[in-house]
XYZ file of C-alpha atoms in Angstrom:
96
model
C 102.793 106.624 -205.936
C 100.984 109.805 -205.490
C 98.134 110.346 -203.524
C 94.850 112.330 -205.639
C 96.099 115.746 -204.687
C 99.490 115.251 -205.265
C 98.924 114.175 -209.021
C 96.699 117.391 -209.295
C 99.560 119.126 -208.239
C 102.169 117.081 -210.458
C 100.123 117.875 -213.443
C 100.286 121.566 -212.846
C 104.156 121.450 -212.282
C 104.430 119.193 -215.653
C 102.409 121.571 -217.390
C 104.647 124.725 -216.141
C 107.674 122.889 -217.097
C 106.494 121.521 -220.735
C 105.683 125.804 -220.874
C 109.132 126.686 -220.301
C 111.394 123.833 -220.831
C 113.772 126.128 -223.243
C 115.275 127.417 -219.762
C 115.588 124.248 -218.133
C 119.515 122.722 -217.569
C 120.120 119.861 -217.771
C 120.196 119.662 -214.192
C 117.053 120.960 -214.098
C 115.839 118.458 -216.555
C 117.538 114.884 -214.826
C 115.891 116.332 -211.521
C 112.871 116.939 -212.539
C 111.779 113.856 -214.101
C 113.714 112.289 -211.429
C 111.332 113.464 -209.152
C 108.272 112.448 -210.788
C 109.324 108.704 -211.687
C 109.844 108.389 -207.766
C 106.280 109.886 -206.840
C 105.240 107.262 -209.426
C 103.758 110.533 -211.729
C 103.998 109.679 -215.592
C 103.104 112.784 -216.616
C 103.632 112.054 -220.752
C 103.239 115.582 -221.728
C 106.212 116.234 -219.231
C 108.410 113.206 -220.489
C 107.570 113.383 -224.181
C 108.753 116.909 -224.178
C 111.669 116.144 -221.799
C 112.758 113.217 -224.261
C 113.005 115.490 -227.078
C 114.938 118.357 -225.563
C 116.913 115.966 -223.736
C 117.993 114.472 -227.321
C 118.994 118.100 -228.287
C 120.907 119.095 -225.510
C 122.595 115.811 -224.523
C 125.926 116.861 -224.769
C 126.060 119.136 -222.093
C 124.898 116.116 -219.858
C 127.118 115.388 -217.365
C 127.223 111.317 -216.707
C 125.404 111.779 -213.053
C 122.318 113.729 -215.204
C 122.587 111.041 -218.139
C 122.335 108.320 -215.455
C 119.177 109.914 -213.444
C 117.831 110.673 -216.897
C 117.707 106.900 -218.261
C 116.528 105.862 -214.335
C 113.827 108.201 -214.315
C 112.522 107.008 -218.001
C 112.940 103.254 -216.688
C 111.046 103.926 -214.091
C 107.400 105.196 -215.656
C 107.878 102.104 -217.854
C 108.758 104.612 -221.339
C 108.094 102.419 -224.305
C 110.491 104.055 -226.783
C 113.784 102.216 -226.878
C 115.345 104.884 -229.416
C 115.369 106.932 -226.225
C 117.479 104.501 -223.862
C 119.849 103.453 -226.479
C 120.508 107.158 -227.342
C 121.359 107.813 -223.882
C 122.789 104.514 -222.836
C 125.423 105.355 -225.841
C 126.083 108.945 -224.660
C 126.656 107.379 -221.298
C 128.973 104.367 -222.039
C 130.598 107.392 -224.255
C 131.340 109.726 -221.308
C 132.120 106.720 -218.697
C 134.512 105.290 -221.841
């Protein structure tokens, strides 16, 4: 997990991207919560607004971004199942 400074920092980078999240790709979005499930940085602002746009924009989720996507929210322990069987359907969809 991260160290004291590094969660100081992780909370100012999930507070920049909850701020502009409308130009994230989804690239942008699998990587970044990618990155903070393996510092071990639940940021919930960061994934609660990252759940809902990545709901909205799913389609243009390639399978690689899906996958990350569900790993990252399996990782901080995310409570809300509608989430993982959303994406676990989108997934089995484009793997189908």
């Amino acid at each position: 997990t991260a160290d004291v400074a590094a969660e100081t920092l992780f909370q100012a980078i999930a507070g920049a991207a909850v701020n502009r999240i409308g130009d994230f790709n989804p690239q942008n979005m699998a990587n970044t919560v990618w990155a903070f499930a393996k510092a071990g940085v639940a940021a919930e602002v960061l994934f609660e607004a990252m759940a809902g746009a990545v709901v909205k924009r799913m389609g243009a989720f390639k399978p690689r971004e899906l996958a990350n996507t569900v790993w990252a929210f399996a990782c901080i322990g995310w409570k809300q199942s509608d989430l993982f069987t959303i994406l676990g359907s989108a997934l089995l969809e484009r793997l189908g």
